[in-house]
Coordinates of C-alpha atoms and ligand atoms in Angstrom, one line a residue:
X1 CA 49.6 10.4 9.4
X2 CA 46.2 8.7 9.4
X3 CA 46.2 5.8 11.6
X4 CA 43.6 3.8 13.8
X5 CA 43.4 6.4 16.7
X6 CA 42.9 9.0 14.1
X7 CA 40.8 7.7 11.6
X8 CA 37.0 8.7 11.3
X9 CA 35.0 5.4 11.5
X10 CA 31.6 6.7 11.7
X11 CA 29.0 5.3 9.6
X12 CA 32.3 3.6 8.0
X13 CA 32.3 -0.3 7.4
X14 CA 35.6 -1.4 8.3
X15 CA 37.0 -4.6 6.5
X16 CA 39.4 -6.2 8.8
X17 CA 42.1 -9.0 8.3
X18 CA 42.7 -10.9 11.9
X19 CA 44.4 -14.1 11.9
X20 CA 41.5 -16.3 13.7
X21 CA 43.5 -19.3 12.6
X22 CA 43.1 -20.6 16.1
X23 CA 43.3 -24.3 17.2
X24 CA 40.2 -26.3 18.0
X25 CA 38.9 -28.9 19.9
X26 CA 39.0 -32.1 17.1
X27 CA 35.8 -33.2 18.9
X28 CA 34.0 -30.5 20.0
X29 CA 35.3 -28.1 17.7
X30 CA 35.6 -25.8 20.4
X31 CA 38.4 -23.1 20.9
X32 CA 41.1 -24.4 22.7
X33 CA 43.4 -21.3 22.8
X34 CA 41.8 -18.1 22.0
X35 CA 44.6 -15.7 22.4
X36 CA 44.6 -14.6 18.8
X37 CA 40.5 -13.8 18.9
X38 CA 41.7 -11.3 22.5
X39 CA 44.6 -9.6 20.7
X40 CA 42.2 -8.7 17.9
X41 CA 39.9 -7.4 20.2
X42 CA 41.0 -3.7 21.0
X43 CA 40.6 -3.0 17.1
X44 CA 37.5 -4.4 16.8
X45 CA 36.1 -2.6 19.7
X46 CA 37.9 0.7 19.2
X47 CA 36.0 1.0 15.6
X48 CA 32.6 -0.3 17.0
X49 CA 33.1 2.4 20.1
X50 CA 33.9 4.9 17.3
X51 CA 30.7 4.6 15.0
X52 CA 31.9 2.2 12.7
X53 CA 31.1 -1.4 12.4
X54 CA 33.3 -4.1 11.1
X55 CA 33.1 -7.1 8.8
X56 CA 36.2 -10.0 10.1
X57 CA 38.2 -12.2 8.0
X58 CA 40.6 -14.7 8.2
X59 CA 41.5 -17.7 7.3
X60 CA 41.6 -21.0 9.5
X61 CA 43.9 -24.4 9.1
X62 CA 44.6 -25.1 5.5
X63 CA 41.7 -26.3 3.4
X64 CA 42.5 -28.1 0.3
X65 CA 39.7 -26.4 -2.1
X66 CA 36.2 -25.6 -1.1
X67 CA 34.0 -25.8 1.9
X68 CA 35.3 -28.0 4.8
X69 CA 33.2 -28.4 8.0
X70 CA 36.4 -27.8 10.4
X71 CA 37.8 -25.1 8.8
X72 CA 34.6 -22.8 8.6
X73 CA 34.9 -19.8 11.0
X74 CA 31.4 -20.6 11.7
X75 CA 32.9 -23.0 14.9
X76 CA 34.8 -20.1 16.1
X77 CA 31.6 -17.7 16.0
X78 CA 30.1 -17.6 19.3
X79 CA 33.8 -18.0 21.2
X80 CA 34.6 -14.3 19.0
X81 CA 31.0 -13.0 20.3
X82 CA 32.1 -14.0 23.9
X83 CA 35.8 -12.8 24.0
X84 CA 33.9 -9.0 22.5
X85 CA 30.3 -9.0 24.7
X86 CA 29.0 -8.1 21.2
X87 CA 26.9 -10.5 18.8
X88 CA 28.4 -11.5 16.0
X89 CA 26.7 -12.2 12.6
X90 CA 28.0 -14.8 10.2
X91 CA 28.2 -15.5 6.2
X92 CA 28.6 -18.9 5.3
X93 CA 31.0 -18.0 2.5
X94 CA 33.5 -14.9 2.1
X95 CA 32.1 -13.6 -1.1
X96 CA 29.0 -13.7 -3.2
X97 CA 25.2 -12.5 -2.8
X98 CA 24.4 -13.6 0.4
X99 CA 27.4 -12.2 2.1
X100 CA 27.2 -8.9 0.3
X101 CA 23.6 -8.2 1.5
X102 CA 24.7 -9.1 5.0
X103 CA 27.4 -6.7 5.2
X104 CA 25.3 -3.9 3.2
X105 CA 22.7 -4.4 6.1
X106 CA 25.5 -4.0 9.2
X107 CA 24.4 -0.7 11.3
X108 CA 26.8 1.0 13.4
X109 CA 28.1 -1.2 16.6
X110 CA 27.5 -4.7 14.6
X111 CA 30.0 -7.4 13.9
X112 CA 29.5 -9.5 11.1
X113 CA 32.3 -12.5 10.3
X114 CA 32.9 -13.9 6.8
X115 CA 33.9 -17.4 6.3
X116 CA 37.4 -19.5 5.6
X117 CA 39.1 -16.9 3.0
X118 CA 41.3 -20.2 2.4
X119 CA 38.2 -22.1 0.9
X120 CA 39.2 -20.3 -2.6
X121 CA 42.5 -20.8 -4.0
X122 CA 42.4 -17.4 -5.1
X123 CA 43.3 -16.1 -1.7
X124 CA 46.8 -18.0 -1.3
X125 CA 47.5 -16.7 -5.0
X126 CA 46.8 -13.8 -4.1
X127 CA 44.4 -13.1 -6.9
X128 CA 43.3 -9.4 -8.2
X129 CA 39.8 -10.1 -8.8
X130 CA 39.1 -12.1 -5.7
X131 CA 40.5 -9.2 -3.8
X132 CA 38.4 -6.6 -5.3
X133 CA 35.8 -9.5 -4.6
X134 CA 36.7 -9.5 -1.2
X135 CA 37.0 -5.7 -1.0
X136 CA 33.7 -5.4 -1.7
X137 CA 32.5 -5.7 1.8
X138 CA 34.0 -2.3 3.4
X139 CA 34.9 1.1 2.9
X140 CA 38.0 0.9 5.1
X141 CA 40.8 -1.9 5.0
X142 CA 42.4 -2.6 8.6
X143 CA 45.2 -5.5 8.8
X144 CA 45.5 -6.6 12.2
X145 CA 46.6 -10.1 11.2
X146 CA 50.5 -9.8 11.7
X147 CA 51.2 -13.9 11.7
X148 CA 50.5 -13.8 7.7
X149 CA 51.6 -10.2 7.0
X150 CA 54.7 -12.1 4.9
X151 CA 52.6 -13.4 2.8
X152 CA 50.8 -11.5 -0.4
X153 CA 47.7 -13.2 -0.2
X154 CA 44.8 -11.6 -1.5
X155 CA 43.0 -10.6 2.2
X156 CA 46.7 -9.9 3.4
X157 CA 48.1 -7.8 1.1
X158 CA 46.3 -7.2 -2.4
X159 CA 42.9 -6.4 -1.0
X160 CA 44.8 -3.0 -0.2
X161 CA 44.7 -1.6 -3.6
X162 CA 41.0 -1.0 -3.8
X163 CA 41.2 1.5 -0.8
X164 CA 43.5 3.8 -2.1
X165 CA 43.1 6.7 1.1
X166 CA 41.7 4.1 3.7
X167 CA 43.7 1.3 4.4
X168 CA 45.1 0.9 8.2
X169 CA 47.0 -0.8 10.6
X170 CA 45.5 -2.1 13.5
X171 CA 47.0 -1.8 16.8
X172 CA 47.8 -5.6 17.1
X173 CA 49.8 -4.8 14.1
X174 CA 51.0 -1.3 14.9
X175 CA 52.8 -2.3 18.2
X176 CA 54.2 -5.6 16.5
X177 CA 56.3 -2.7 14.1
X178 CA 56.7 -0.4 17.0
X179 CA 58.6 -2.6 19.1
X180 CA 60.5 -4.1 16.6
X181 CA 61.7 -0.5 15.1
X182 CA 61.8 0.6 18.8
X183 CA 64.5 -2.2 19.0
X184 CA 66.7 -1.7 16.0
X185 CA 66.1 1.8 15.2
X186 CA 66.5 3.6 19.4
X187 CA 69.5 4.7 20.2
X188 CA 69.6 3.4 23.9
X189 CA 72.4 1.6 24.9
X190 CA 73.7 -1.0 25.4
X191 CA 71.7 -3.0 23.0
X192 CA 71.0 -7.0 23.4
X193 CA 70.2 -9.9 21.4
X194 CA 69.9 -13.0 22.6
X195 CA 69.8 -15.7 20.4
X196 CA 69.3 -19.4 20.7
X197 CA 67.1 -22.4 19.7
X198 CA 68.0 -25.1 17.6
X199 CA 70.3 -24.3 14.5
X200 CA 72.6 -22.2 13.1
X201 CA 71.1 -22.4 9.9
X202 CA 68.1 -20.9 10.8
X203 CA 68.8 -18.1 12.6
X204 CA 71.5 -17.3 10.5
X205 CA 70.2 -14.1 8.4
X206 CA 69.5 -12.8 12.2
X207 CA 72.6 -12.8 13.3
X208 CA 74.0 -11.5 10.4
X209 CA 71.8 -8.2 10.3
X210 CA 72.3 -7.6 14.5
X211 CA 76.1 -8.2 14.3
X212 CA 75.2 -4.1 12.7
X213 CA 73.2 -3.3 15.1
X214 CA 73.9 -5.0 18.7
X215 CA 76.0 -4.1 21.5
X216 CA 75.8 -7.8 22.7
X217 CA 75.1 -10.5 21.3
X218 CA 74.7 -13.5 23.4
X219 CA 74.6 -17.1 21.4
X220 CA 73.0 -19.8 23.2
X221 CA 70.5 -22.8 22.6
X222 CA 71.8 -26.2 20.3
X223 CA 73.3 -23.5 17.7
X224 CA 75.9 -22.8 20.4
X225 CA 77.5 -26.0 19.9
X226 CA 78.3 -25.2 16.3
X227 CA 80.2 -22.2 17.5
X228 CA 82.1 -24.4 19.8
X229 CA 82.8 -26.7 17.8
X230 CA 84.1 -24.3 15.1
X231 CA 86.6 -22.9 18.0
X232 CA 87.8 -26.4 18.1
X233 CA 86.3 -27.5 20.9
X234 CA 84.3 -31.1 22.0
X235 CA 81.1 -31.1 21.6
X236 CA 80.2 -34.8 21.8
X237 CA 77.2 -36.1 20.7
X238 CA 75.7 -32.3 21.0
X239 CA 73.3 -31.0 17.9
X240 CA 76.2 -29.6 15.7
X241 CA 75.5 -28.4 12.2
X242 CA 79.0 -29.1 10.1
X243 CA 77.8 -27.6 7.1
X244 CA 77.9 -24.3 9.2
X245 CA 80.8 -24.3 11.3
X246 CA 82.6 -21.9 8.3
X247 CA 79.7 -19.8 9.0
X248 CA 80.4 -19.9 12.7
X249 CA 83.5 -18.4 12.7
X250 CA 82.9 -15.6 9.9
X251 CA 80.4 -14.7 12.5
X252 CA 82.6 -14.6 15.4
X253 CA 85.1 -13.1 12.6
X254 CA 82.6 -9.9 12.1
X255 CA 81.3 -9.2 15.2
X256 CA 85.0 -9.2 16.6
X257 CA 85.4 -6.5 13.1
X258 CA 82.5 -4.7 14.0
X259 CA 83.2 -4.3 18.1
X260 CA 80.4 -6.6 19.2
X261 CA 80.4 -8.2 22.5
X262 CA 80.0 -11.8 21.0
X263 CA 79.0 -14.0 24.0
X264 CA 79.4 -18.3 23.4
X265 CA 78.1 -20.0 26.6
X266 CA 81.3 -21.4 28.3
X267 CA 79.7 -24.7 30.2
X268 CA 77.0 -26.6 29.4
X269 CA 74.8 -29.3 31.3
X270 CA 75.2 -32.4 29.4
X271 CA 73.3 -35.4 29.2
X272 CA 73.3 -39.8 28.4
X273 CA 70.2 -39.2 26.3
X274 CA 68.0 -36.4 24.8
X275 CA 66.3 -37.1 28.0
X276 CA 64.4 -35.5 31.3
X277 CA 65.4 -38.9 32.9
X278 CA 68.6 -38.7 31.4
X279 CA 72.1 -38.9 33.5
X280 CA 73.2 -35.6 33.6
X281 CA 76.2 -33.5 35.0
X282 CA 77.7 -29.9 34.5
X283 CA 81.1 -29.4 32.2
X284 CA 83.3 -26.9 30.2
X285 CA 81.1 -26.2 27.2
X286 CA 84.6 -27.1 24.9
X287 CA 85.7 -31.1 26.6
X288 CA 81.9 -32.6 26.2
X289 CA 82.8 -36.4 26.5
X290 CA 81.5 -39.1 23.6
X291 CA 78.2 -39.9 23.9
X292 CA 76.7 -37.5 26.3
X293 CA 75.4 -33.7 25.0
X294 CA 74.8 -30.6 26.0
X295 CA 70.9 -30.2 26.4
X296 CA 71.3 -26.3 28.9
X297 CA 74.0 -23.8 29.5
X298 CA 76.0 -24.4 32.2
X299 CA 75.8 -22.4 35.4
X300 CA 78.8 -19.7 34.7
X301 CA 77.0 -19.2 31.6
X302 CA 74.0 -18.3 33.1
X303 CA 75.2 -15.7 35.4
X304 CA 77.7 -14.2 32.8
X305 CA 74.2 -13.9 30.7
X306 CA 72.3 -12.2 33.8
X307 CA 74.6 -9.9 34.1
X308 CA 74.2 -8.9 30.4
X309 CA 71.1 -8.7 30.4
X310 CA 71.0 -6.9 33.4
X311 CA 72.7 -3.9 32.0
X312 CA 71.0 -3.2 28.7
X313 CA 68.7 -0.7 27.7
X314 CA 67.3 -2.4 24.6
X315 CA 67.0 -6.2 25.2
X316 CA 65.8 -8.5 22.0
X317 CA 64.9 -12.3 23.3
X318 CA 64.9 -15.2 20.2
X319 CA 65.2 -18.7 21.0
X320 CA 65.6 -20.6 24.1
X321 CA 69.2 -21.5 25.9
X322 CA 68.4 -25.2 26.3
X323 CA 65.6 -27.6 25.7
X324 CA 63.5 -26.3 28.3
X325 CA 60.3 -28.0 27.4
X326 CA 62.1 -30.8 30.0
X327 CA 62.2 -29.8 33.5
X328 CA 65.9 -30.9 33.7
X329 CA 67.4 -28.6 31.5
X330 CA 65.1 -25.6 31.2
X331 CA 67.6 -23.3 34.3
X332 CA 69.1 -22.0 31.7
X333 CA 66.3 -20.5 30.3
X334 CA 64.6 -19.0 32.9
X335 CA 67.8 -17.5 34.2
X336 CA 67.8 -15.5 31.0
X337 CA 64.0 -14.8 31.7
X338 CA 64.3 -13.7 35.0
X339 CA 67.4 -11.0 33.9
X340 CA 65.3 -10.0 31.5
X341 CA 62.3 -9.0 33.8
X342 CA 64.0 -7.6 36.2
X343 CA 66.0 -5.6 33.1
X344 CA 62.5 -4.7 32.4
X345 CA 61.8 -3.5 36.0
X346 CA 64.4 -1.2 36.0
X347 CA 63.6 0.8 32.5
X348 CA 64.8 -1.4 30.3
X349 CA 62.9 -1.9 26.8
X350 CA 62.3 -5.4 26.6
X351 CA 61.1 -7.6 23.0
X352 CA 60.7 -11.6 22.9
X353 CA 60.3 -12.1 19.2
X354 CA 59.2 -15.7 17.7
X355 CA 58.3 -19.1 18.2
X356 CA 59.9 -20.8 21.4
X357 CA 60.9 -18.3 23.1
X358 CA 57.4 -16.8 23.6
X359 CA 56.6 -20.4 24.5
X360 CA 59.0 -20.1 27.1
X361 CA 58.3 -16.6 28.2
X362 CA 54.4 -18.3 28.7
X363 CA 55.5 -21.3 30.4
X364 CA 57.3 -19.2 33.4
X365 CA 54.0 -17.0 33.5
X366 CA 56.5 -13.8 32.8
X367 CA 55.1 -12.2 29.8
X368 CA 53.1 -9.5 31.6
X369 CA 56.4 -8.3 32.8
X370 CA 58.6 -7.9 29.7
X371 CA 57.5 -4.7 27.6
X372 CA 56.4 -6.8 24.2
X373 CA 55.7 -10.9 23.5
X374 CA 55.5 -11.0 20.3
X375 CA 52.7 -12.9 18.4
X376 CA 54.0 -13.1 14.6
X377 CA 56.0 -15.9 14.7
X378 CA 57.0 -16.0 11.0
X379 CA 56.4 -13.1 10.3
X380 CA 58.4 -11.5 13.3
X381 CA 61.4 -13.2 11.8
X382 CA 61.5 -11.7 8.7
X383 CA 60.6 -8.4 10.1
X384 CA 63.4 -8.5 12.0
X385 CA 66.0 -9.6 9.3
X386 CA 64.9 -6.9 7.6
X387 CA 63.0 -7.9 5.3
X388 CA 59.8 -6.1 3.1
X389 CA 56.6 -7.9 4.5
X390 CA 54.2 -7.4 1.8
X391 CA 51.4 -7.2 4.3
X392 CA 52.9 -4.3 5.6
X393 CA 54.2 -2.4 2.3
X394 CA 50.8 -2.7 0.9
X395 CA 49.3 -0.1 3.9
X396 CA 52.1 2.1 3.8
X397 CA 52.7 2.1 0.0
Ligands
LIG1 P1 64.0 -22.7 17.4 O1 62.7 -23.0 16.9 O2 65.1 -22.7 16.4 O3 64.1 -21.4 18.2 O4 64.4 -23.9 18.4 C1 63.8 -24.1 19.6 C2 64.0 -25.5 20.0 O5 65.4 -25.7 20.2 C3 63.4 -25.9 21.3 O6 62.4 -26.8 21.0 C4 64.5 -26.4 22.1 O7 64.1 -27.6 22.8 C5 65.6 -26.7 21.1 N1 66.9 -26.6 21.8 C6 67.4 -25.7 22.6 N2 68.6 -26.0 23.0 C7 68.9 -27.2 22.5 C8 70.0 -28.1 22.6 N3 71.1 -27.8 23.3 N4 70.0 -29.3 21.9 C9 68.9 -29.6 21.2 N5 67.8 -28.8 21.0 C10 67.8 -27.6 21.7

């Protein structure tokens, strides 16, 4: 199958979608985090290595309509140019004459960035003829921009069409969809997901499509409350969602049906007061008194979890255990962290997938020793319920 490693990029203009929407400096309107621009980077400098060179898009924050001064890529020019050791050229719009005769002109080995995608509405509609517009600039198509790859925007997803035989992957997004399939598709044993965060609610279409496909499944975060409370335990003043707690047991229902290891944390740290400085003591997850709540999992919990984690082959990571952005109630957290690196140590396949737990995974400076850290957020998510990302049919289809 063609694919990046394969593909002949000589003398080819490659047309690449990165997601550059990275956070700036409201001041300066410098780059304050640039790890989107590095994980770009290995695509951008495989093609130029390979005899190619490459015209980047992207969009950046969320521009009404037209030109705005903060959202033009142009601020996040010279940072790209550093992060690759390569000069990059810019267009000061994404279409039109100007930007056409810049990326005609590109030789071999040159990088040449088009601006905010976003600043015509045509892009969020996804719009045919602004695609072709757009499509217009290479012979080759590569999406390496996995955060939008759920949405059928026109650089995302439509653009594809008019490169019938030479539309890619690029490797940002062709490990995203490795370790993910790696994940739900291998057949090593036993299989984990943990699961926590906030709510029920939202984590819900998750749950359901691992209860098929985990060995384990360990609950944990605010959601766990709901569970408890659907046993018919106390929760006091914990984040409970009663709209859900009919969903809580069907859950605990099916994965009982389907012979999965469904694990509810069993104590919990509760505090007076969503809190660091709060008052805080150590309980049975099920007898939380009035007016305190459980902010971490207890420490039985986190050893029962350890030793989980410690076992599996395939280990899937979603959600924190507790509200660890405060110092008091993030052990919970980096229990699970620490059983999955050393999982990780010892041969096991390790994937944190979305949002806070990749925050978390940052925060304790462990993400160079789990196998994946996912950077799709969203997109990640949907991937993993199982869901058709257009971004992703449109290269394969
Ligand atoms: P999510 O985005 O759904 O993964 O939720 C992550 C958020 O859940 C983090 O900001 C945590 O602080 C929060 N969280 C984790 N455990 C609890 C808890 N026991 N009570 C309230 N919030 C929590």
């Amino acid at each position: 199958m063609q694919n990046i490693s394969n593909y002949d990029f000589s003398g080819k203009k490659a047309l690449i979608r990165v997601d550059f929407n990275v956070p700036l400096d409201k001041e300066t309107m410098e780059v304050t985090d640039d790890t989107r621009i590095r994980a770009a980077a290995p695509t951008i400098l495989h093609i130029l290595k390979n005899g190619g060179s490459v015209v980047l898009m992207s969009h950046l924050g969320r521009p009404k309509e037209g030109f705005e001064k903060k959202f033009s890529l142009e601020n996040i020019v010279e940072h790209t140019s550093n992060v690759l050791g390569v000069p990059v050229k810019f267009a000061g719009d994404c279409i039109g004459e100007e930007a056409y005769k810049m990326s005609s002109e590109l030789a071999p080995g040159e990088v040449l960035m088009l601006d905010n995608v976003r600043f015509y509405q045509e892009e969020t509609f996804g719009d045919e003829s602004f695609s072709e517009q757009l499509a217009k600039h290479g012979d080759v198509y590569v999406n390496d921009a996995f955060g939008t790859a759920h949405r059928a925007h026109a650089s995302t997803t439509v653009v594809a069409k008019f490169f019938p035989h030479d539309k890619l992957f690029g490797f940002l997004i062709e490990g995203e969809i490795k370790s993910v399939d790696k994940v739900l598709n291998s057949t090593d044993k036993p299989l984990t997901a943990i699961v926590g965060g906030a709510k029920v609610s939202s984590k819900i279409t998750i749950i359901e499509r691992l209860l098929d496909k985990v060995d384990n499944l360990i609950v944990g975060g605010g959601m766990a409350y709901t569970f408890v409370k659907a046993k018919g335990g106390e929760v006091g003043n914990s984040l409970v969602e009663n709209d859900y707690l009919g969903v809580a047991k069907k859950i605990m229902q099916d994965a009982e049906d389907k012979g999965v290891n469904l694990y509810i944390p069993v104590d919990t740290v509760i505090a007076d007061k969503f809190d660091n400085d709060a008052n805080i003591q150590q309980v049975k997850i099920d007898v939380i008194p009035d007016g305190w709540m459980g902010l971490d999992v207890g420490s039985e919990t986190a050893e029962a979890c350890t030793e989980i984690i410690r076992s599996s082959k395939l280990i899937l990571w979603n959600g924190p255990m507790g509200v660890f952005e405060m110092e008091n109630f993030q052990t919970g957290t980096i229990a699970v962290a620490n059983a999955i690196v050393e999982a990780t140590s010892t041969g096991a396949f390790s994937l944190i997938g979305g949002g806070d737990s990749v925050a978390a995974i940052n925060k304790f400076n462990l993400a160079d020793k789990v196998s994946y850290v996912s950077t799709g957020g969203g997109a990640m998510l949907e991937y993993l319920e199982g869901k058709e990302l257009p971004g992703i049919a449109a290269i394969r289809g």
